[in-house]
JSON list of C-alpha atoms in Angstrom, two decimals:
[
{"chain": "A", "resi": 1, "resn": "ARG", "atom": "CA", "xyz": [7.37, 5.96, 8.02]},
{"chain": "A", "resi": 2, "resn": "VAL", "atom": "CA", "xyz": [4.86, 4.60, 5.58]},
{"chain": "A", "resi": 3, "resn": "PRO", "atom": "CA", "xyz": [2.78, 2.00, 7.46]},
{"chain": "A", "resi": 4, "resn": "LEU", "atom": "CA", "xyz": [3.50, -1.39, 5.92]},
{"chain": "A", "resi": 5, "resn": "PRO", "atom": "CA", "xyz": [1.68, -4.73, 6.04]},
{"chain": "A", "resi": 6, "resn": "GLY", "atom": "CA", "xyz": [2.89, -6.98, 8.81]},
{"chain": "A", "resi": 7, "resn": "GLY", "atom": "CA", "xyz": [4.39, -4.35, 11.09]},
{"chain": "A", "resi": 8, "resn": "ASP", "atom": "CA", "xyz": [6.08, -1.01, 11.23]},
{"chain": "A", "resi": 9, "resn": "GLY", "atom": "CA", "xyz": [8.17, -1.65, 8.13]},
{"chain": "A", "resi": 10, "resn": "SER", "atom": "CA", "xyz": [11.50, -1.83, 9.93]},
{"chain": "A", "resi": 11, "resn": "THR", "atom": "CA", "xyz": [11.78, -5.56, 9.14]},
{"chain": "A", "resi": 12, "resn": "PRO", "atom": "CA", "xyz": [10.25, -7.67, 6.37]},
{"chain": "A", "resi": 13, "resn": "ALA", "atom": "CA", "xyz": [7.55, -9.22, 8.57]},
{"chain": "A", "resi": 14, "resn": "ALA", "atom": "CA", "xyz": [5.31, -11.91, 7.13]},
{"chain": "A", "resi": 15, "resn": "ASP", "atom": "CA", "xyz": [1.51, -11.79, 7.12]},
{"chain": "A", "resi": 16, "resn": "ALA", "atom": "CA", "xyz": [-0.85, -14.60, 8.18]},
{"chain": "A", "resi": 17, "resn": "ARG", "atom": "CA", "xyz": [-0.17, -16.46, 4.92]},
{"chain": "A", "resi": 18, "resn": "GLY", "atom": "CA", "xyz": [3.58, -16.27, 5.38]},
{"chain": "A", "resi": 19, "resn": "MET", "atom": "CA", "xyz": [4.07, -13.61, 2.70]},
{"chain": "A", "resi": 20, "resn": "THR", "atom": "CA", "xyz": [6.41, -10.67, 3.10]},
{"chain": "A", "resi": 21, "resn": "PRO", "atom": "CA", "xyz": [5.19, -7.24, 1.96]},
{"chain": "A", "resi": 22, "resn": "GLU", "atom": "CA", "xyz": [7.44, -7.55, -1.10]},
{"chain": "A", "resi": 23, "resn": "GLU", "atom": "CA", "xyz": [5.86, -10.88, -2.07]},
{"chain": "A", "resi": 24, "resn": "TRP", "atom": "CA", "xyz": [2.33, -9.59, -1.53]},
{"chain": "A", "resi": 25, "resn": "LEU", "atom": "CA", "xyz": [3.03, -6.52, -3.64]},
{"chain": "A", "resi": 26, "resn": "GLY", "atom": "CA", "xyz": [4.86, -8.54, -6.29]},
{"chain": "A", "resi": 27, "resn": "MET", "atom": "CA", "xyz": [8.05, -6.47, -5.97]},
{"chain": "A", "resi": 28, "resn": "ASP", "atom": "CA", "xyz": [11.75, -7.17, -5.88]},
{"chain": "A", "resi": 29, "resn": "PRO", "atom": "CA", "xyz": [12.90, -6.72, -2.25]},
{"chain": "A", "resi": 30, "resn": "GLY", "atom": "CA", "xyz": [15.62, -4.25, -3.26]},
{"chain": "A", "resi": 31, "resn": "ALA", "atom": "CA", "xyz": [13.23, -2.09, -5.27]},
{"chain": "A", "resi": 32, "resn": "TYR", "atom": "CA", "xyz": [10.69, -2.19, -2.44]},
{"chain": "A", "resi": 33, "resn": "GLY", "atom": "CA", "xyz": [13.34, -1.06, 0.05]},
{"chain": "A", "resi": 34, "resn": "ASP", "atom": "CA", "xyz": [14.38, 1.76, -2.27]},
{"chain": "A", "resi": 35, "resn": "LEU", "atom": "CA", "xyz": [10.78, 2.90, -2.73]},
{"chain": "A", "resi": 36, "resn": "THR", "atom": "CA", "xyz": [9.95, 2.90, 0.98]},
{"chain": "A", "resi": 37, "resn": "GLY", "atom": "CA", "xyz": [13.24, 4.69, 1.62]},
{"chain": "A", "resi": 38, "resn": "LEU", "atom": "CA", "xyz": [12.20, 7.44, -0.80]},
{"chain": "A", "resi": 39, "resn": "ALA", "atom": "CA", "xyz": [8.86, 7.70, 1.01]},
{"chain": "A", "resi": 40, "resn": "GLU", "atom": "CA", "xyz": [10.82, 8.63, 4.13]},
{"chain": "A", "resi": 41, "resn": "VAL", "atom": "CA", "xyz": [13.10, 11.25, 2.55]},
{"chain": "A", "resi": 42, "resn": "GLN", "atom": "CA", "xyz": [13.24, 14.41, 4.62]},
{"chain": "A", "resi": 43, "resn": "GLY", "atom": "CA", "xyz": [13.49, 17.78, 2.93]},
{"chain": "A", "resi": 44, "resn": "ASP", "atom": "CA", "xyz": [12.00, 16.82, -0.43]},
{"chain": "A", "resi": 45, "resn": "SER", "atom": "CA", "xyz": [8.26, 16.70, 0.07]},
{"chain": "A", "resi": 46, "resn": "GLY", "atom": "CA", "xyz": [7.55, 16.23, -3.65]},
{"chain": "A", "resi": 47, "resn": "LEU", "atom": "CA", "xyz": [9.70, 13.11, -3.89]},
{"chain": "A", "resi": 48, "resn": "GLN", "atom": "CA", "xyz": [8.32, 11.80, -0.60]},
{"chain": "A", "resi": 49, "resn": "ARG", "atom": "CA", "xyz": [4.73, 12.35, -1.74]},
{"chain": "A", "resi": 50, "resn": "GLU", "atom": "CA", "xyz": [5.29, 10.61, -5.09]},
{"chain": "A", "resi": 51, "resn": "ALA", "atom": "CA", "xyz": [6.91, 7.60, -3.39]},
{"chain": "A", "resi": 52, "resn": "MET", "atom": "CA", "xyz": [4.08, 7.38, -0.84]},
{"chain": "A", "resi": 53, "resn": "HIS", "atom": "CA", "xyz": [1.53, 7.46, -3.68]},
{"chain": "A", "resi": 54, "resn": "ALA", "atom": "CA", "xyz": [3.46, 4.71, -5.48]},
{"chain": "A", "resi": 55, "resn": "VAL", "atom": "CA", "xyz": [3.38, 2.52, -2.34]},
{"chain": "A", "resi": 56, "resn": "CYS", "atom": "CA", "xyz": [-0.37, 3.10, -2.02]},
{"chain": "A", "resi": 57, "resn": "ALA", "atom": "CA", "xyz": [-0.91, 2.31, -5.71]},
{"chain": "A", "resi": 58, "resn": "LEU", "atom": "CA", "xyz": [1.03, -0.95, -5.35]},
{"chain": "A", "resi": 59, "resn": "ARG", "atom": "CA", "xyz": [-1.12, -1.86, -2.34]},
{"chain": "A", "resi": 60, "resn": "ALA", "atom": "CA", "xyz": [-4.29, -1.06, -4.28]},
{"chain": "A", "resi": 61, "resn": "GLU", "atom": "CA", "xyz": [-3.16, -3.31, -7.15]},
{"chain": "A", "resi": 62, "resn": "ALA", "atom": "CA", "xyz": [-2.32, -6.11, -4.70]},
{"chain": "A", "resi": 63, "resn": "VAL", "atom": "CA", "xyz": [-5.76, -5.89, -3.06]},
{"chain": "A", "resi": 64, "resn": "GLU", "atom": "CA", "xyz": [-7.50, -5.97, -6.44]},
{"chain": "A", "resi": 65, "resn": "ARG", "atom": "CA", "xyz": [-5.31, -8.87, -7.63]},
{"chain": "A", "resi": 66, "resn": "GLU", "atom": "CA", "xyz": [-6.00, -10.85, -4.44]},
{"chain": "A", "resi": 67, "resn": "TRP", "atom": "CA", "xyz": [-9.73, -10.17, -4.63]},
{"chain": "A", "resi": 68, "resn": "ARG", "atom": "CA", "xyz": [-9.97, -11.09, -8.33]},
{"chain": "A", "resi": 69, "resn": "GLY", "atom": "CA", "xyz": [-8.37, -14.41, -7.44]},
{"chain": "A", "resi": 70, "resn": "GLY", "atom": "CA", "xyz": [-11.73, -15.41, -5.93]},
{"chain": "A", "resi": 71, "resn": "VAL", "atom": "CA", "xyz": [-10.23, -16.45, -2.60]},
{"chain": "A", "resi": 72, "resn": "HIS", "atom": "CA", "xyz": [-12.63, -14.36, -0.54]},
{"chain": "A", "resi": 73, "resn": "HIS", "atom": "CA", "xyz": [-15.92, -14.10, -2.39]},
{"chain": "A", "resi": 74, "resn": "PRO", "atom": "CA", "xyz": [-15.97, -15.53, -5.93]},
{"chain": "A", "resi": 75, "resn": "GLY", "atom": "CA", "xyz": [-17.64, -13.12, -8.33]},
{"chain": "A", "resi": 76, "resn": "ALA", "atom": "CA", "xyz": [-17.48, -10.18, -5.93]},
{"chain": "A", "resi": 77, "resn": "ARG", "atom": "CA", "xyz": [-15.79, -6.96, -6.98]},
{"chain": "A", "resi": 78, "resn": "VAL", "atom": "CA", "xyz": [-13.57, -4.54, -5.11]},
{"chain": "A", "resi": 79, "resn": "GLU", "atom": "CA", "xyz": [-12.69, -1.01, -6.09]},
{"chain": "A", "resi": 80, "resn": "THR", "atom": "CA", "xyz": [-9.78, 0.77, -4.46]},
{"chain": "A", "resi": 81, "resn": "SER", "atom": "CA", "xyz": [-8.79, 4.41, -4.35]},
{"chain": "A", "resi": 82, "resn": "ILE", "atom": "CA", "xyz": [-6.22, 6.56, -2.62]},
{"chain": "A", "resi": 83, "resn": "ARG", "atom": "CA", "xyz": [-7.69, 9.29, -0.45]},
{"chain": "A", "resi": 84, "resn": "THR", "atom": "CA", "xyz": [-6.03, 12.16, 1.35]},
{"chain": "A", "resi": 85, "resn": "PHE", "atom": "CA", "xyz": [-6.97, 14.29, 4.29]},
{"chain": "A", "resi": 86, "resn": "PRO", "atom": "CA", "xyz": [-5.54, 17.65, 5.37]},
{"chain": "A", "resi": 87, "resn": "VAL", "atom": "CA", "xyz": [-1.82, 17.44, 6.11]},
{"chain": "A", "resi": 88, "resn": "GLY", "atom": "CA", "xyz": [-2.48, 19.58, 9.21]},
{"chain": "A", "resi": 89, "resn": "LEU", "atom": "CA", "xyz": [-4.09, 16.53, 10.79]},
{"chain": "A", "resi": 90, "resn": "SER", "atom": "CA", "xyz": [-1.12, 14.27, 10.05]},
{"chain": "A", "resi": 91, "resn": "THR", "atom": "CA", "xyz": [1.88, 14.15, 7.73]},
{"chain": "A", "resi": 92, "resn": "ARG", "atom": "CA", "xyz": [0.75, 10.60, 6.90]},
{"chain": "A", "resi": 93, "resn": "ASN", "atom": "CA", "xyz": [-2.32, 11.80, 5.08]},
{"chain": "A", "resi": 94, "resn": "LEU", "atom": "CA", "xyz": [-2.82, 8.99, 2.56]},
{"chain": "A", "resi": 95, "resn": "CYS", "atom": "CA", "xyz": [-5.37, 6.23, 2.98]},
{"chain": "A", "resi": 96, "resn": "LEU", "atom": "CA", "xyz": [-6.15, 3.25, 0.80]},
{"chain": "A", "resi": 97, "resn": "VAL", "atom": "CA", "xyz": [-9.93, 2.90, 0.66]},
{"chain": "A", "resi": 98, "resn": "GLY", "atom": "CA", "xyz": [-11.74, -0.14, -0.68]},
{"chain": "A", "resi": 99, "resn": "ARG", "atom": "CA", "xyz": [-15.35, -0.54, -1.69]},
{"chain": "A", "resi": 100, "resn": "PHE", "atom": "CA", "xyz": [-16.80, -4.01, -2.16]},
{"chain": "A", "resi": 101, "resn": "GLY", "atom": "CA", "xyz": [-19.64, -4.88, -4.47]},
{"chain": "A", "resi": 102, "resn": "GLY", "atom": "CA", "xyz": [-21.33, -7.91, -5.92]}
]
């Protein structure tokens, strides 16, 4: 499973602000379910990898959108990127990395 905000992704859990993952990502719930379902497809690693990258990209956009809103530190910047590590260490080898600056 692709780790999801608010829990293991089996249910649409809300975060501390009462937002579901779909709301935080700005996605239609049906489309979000379809995308996370594709990220779990067995036997088609290319499709699975593309869907996992799409989920990470949506998360990166949501972090940047939230940060630009000035809620945390007005005027501060955040840069996000998707990093990978060797699949031999884990089949969940994608990480969303953020770097904060002033």
